[in-house]
Coordinates of C-alpha atoms in Angstrom, one line a residue:
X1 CA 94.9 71.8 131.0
X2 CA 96.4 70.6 127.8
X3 CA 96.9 72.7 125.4
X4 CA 95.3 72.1 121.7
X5 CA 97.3 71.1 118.8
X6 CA 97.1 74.7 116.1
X7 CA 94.3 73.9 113.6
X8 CA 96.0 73.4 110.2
X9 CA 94.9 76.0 107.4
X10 CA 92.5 74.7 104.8
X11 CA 93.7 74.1 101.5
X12 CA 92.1 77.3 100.0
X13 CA 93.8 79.3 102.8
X14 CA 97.8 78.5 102.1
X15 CA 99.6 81.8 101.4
X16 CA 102.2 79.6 99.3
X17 CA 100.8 80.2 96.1
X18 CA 98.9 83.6 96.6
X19 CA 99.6 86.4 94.1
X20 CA 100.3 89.7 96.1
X21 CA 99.7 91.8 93.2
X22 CA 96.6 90.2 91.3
X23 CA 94.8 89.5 95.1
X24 CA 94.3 85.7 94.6
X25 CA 95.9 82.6 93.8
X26 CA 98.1 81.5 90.9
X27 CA 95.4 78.7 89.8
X28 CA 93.2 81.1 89.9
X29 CA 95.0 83.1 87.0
X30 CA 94.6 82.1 83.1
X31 CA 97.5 80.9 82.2
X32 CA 99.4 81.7 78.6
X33 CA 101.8 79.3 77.2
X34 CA 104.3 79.5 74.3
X35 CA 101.6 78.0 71.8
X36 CA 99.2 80.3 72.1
X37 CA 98.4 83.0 69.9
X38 CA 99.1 85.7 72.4
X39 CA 97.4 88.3 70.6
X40 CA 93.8 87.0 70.7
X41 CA 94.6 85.7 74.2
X42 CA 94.8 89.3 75.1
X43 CA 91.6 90.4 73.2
X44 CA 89.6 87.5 75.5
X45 CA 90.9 88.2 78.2
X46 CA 88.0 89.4 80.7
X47 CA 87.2 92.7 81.2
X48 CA 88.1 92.4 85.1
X49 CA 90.7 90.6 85.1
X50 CA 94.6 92.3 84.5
X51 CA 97.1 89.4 85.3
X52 CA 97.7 86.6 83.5
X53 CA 100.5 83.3 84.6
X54 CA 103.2 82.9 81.6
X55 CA 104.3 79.5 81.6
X56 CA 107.9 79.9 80.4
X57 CA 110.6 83.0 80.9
X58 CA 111.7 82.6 77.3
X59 CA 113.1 85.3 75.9
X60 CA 111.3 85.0 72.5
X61 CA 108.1 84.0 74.3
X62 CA 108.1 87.8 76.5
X63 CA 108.9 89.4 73.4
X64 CA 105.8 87.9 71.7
X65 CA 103.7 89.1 74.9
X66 CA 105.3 92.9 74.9
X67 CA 104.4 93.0 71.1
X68 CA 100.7 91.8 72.2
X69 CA 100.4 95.1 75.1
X70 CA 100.9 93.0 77.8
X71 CA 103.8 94.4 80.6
X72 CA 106.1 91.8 81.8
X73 CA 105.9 91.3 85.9
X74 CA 107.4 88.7 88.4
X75 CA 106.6 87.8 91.7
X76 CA 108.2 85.3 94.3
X77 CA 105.5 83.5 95.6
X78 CA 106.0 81.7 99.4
X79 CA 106.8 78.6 97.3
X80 CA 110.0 80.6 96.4
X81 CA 109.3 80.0 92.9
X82 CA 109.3 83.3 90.8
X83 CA 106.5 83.4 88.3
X84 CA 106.0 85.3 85.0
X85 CA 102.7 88.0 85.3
X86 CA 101.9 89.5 82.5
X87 CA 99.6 92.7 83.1
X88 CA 97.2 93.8 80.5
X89 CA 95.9 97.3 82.3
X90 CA 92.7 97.9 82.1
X91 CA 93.1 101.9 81.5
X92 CA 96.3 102.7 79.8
X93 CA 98.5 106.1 79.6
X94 CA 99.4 106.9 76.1
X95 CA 101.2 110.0 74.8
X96 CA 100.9 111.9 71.7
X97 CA 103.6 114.4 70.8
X98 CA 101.4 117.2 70.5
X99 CA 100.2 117.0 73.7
X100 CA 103.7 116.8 75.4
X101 CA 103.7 119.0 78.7
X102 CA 107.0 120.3 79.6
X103 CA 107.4 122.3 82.8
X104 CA 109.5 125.4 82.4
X105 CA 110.8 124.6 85.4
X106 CA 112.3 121.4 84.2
X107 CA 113.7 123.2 80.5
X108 CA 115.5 125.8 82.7
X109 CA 117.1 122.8 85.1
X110 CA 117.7 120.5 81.9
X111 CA 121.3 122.5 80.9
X112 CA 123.3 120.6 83.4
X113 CA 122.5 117.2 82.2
X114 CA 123.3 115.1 79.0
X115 CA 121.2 112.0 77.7
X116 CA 122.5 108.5 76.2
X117 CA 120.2 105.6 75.0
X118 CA 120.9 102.2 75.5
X119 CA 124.3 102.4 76.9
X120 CA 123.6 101.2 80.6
X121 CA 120.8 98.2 81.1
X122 CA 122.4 97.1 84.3
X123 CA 122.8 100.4 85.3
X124 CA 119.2 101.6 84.8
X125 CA 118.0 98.2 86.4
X126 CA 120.3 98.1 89.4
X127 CA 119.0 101.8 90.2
X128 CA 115.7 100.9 89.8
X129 CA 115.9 98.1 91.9
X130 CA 117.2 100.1 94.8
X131 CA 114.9 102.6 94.8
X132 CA 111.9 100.3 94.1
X133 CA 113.2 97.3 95.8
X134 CA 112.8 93.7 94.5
X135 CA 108.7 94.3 93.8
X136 CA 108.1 92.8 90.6
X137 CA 111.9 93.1 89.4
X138 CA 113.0 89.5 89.8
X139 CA 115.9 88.1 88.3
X140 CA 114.2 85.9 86.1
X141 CA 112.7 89.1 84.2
X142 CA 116.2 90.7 84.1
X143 CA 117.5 87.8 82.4
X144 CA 114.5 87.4 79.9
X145 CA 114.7 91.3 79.2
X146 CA 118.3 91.2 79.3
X147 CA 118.6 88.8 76.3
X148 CA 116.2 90.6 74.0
X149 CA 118.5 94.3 75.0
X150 CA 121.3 92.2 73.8
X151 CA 120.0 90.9 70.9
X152 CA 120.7 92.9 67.8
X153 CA 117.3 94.3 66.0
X154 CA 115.1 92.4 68.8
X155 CA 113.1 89.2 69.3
X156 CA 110.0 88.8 67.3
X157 CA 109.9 92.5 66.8
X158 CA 110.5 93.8 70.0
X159 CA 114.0 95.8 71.4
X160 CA 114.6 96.9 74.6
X161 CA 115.8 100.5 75.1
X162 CA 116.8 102.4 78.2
X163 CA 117.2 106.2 78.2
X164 CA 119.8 107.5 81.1
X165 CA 120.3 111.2 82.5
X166 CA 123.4 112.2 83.4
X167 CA 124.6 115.1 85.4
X168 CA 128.3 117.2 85.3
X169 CA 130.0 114.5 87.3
X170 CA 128.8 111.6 85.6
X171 CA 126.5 110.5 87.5
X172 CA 123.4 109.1 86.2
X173 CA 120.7 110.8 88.0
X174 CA 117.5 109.3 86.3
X175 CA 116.4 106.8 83.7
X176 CA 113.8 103.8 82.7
X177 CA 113.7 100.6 81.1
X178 CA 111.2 100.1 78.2
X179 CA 110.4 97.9 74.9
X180 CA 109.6 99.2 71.4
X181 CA 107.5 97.5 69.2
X182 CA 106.4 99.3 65.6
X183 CA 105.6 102.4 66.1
X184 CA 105.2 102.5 70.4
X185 CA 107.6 102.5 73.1
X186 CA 106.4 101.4 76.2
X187 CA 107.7 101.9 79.6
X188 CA 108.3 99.3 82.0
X189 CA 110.2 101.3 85.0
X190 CA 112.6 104.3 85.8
X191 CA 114.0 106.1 88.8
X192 CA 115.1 109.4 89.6
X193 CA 117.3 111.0 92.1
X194 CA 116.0 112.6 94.7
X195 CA 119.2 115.1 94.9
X196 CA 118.7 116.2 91.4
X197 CA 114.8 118.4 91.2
X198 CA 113.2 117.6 88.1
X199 CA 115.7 115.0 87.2
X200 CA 112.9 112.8 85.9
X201 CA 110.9 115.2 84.4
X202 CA 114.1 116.2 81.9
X203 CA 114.8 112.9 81.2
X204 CA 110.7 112.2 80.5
X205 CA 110.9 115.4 77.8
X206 CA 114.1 114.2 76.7
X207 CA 112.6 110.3 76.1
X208 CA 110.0 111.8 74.2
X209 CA 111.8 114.1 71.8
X210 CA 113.9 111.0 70.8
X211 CA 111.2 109.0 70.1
X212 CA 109.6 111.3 68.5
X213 CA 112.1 112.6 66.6
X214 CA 113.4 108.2 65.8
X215 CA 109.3 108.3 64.0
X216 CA 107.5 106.7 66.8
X217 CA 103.5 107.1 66.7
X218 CA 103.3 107.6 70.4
X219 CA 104.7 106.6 74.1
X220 CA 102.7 104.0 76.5
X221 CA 103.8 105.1 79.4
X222 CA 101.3 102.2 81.4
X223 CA 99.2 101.9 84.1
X224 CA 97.5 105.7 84.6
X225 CA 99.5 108.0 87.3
X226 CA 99.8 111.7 88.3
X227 CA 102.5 112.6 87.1
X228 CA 101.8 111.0 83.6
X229 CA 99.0 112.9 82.9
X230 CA 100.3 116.0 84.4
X231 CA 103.1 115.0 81.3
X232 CA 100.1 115.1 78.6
X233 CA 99.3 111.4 78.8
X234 CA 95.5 110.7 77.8
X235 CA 94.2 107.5 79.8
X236 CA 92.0 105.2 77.2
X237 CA 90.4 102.1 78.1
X238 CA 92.0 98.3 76.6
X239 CA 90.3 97.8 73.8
X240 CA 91.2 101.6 72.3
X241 CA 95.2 100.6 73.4
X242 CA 94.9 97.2 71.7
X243 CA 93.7 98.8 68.7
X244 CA 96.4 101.9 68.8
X245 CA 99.0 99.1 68.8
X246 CA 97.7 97.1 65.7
X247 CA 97.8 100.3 63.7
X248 CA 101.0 100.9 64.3
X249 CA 102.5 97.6 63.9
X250 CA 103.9 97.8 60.4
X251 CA 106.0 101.6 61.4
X252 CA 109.7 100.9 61.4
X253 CA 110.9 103.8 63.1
X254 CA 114.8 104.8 62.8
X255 CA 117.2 103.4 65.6
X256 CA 117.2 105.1 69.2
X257 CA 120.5 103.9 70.5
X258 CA 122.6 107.1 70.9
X259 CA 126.5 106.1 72.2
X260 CA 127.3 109.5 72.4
X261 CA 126.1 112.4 75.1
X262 CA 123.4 114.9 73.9
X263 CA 123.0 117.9 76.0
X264 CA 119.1 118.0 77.2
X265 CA 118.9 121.8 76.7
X266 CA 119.7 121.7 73.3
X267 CA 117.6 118.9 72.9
X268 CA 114.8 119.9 74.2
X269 CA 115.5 123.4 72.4
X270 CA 115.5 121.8 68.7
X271 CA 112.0 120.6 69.4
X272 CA 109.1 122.2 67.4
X273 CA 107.0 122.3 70.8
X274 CA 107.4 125.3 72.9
X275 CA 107.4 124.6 77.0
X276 CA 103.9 125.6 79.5

């Protein structure tokens, strides 16, 4: 009996151009281009929807998008092209200083450990891709987020930041990747050690007394977690973020970048806030 010939998949049935993460193709996506005013892309974009396709990775072009609320993603689709994905979360974690949690657990644990800013982007990102893997940290988004970190005062208002935890040794231990624009900081992605307990919890506190202390109006920590929330976070729909972020816009807070070790303790000691 002769075997059939395999039935070729239908056109709208190719996995080469599916999008893992937003659950359907990449034409199905709206698209954003370098021309467009970003900011009332993101006010139209439909309630439902979370992803968007940017058409170019540069630099100046992600900035604009970070300053607009979006989150910078990548994928590698079965093409093997890697493609831009905005996110614009539809419920958003955002922290205010007075409601910072901090575990007494993590304030006694924090005396071992120091904190820089800035002073290891490849570090940070090299730990978070091997504890993450490659997800949605592709290359082409290093090299686009790399450029604005190097770039002295930012693109188009934006500056990358990381914020590392380091124990005796000189190890670092935990830290995350993020972008400031006005008066928010938003995160992007961080790791912690396993080997270290509440490594990322001191380093959380620690982020937020420098930013608070730099004049930052709050933290966007993104999409809503656990562990945020247990932090202090409130979870508020778009519209509400959106809004936070255009009355911020004009704050020029102080610069983060700190060379030199702080010790957490004492860091987390000078703050006006008393721990749970």
């Amino acid at each position: 009996i002769p075997i059939p010939a395999p039935i070729p998949p239908k056109p709208d049935q190719t996995p080469c151009t599916h999008v893992y993460r937003a659950r359907t193709r990449l034409e199905n996506l709206k698209t954003v281009h370098p021309e467009d005013d970003v900011e009332e892309f993101a006010r139209r974009l439909p309630d439902a929807a979370q992803y968007c396709h940017g058409s170019s990775w540069e630099p100046g072009f992600v900035a604009r998008l970070i300053a607009a609320g979006f989150i910078p993603m990548s994928e590698r689709l079965g093409t093997g092209e890697c493609v831009f994905l905005p996110k614009l979360h539809q419920r958003r974690c955002l922290l205010l200083w007075p409601e910072l949690h901090k575990p007494k657990n993590a304030v006694r644990r924090s005396e071992g450990y120091s904190v820089t800013v800035d002073q290891s982007f490849d570090g940070v990102w090299g730990a978070c891709l091997a504890r993450h893997g490659q997800a949605w940290l592709d290359d082409s988004l290093r090299r686009a987020l790399r450029a604005i970190w190097e770039t002295e005062g930012g693109i188009q208002g934006v500056q990358m930041h990381t914020f590392e935890l380091w124990d005796t040794k000189g190890q670092m231990v935990a830290g995350e990747l993020g972008a400031s624009s006005g008066g928010v900081y938003t995160s992007f992605t961080g790791f912690s050690s396993h080997d270290h307990k509440s490594a990322g919890s001191i380093q959380m506190i620690c982020t937020a007394e420098l930013l608070e202390r730099a004049g930052y109006e709050f933290w966007d920590l993104g999409m809503e977690l656990e562990y945020k929330v247990e932090l202090g976070a409130r979870v508020v729909g778009r519209a509400e973020f959106l809004s936070g972020l255009r009355a911020v816009r004009e704050v020029v807070p102080n610069p983060l970048s700190r060379p030199h070790p702080m010790n957490a303790l004492e860091l987390i000691r000078s703050s006006h806030s008393d721990s749970d």
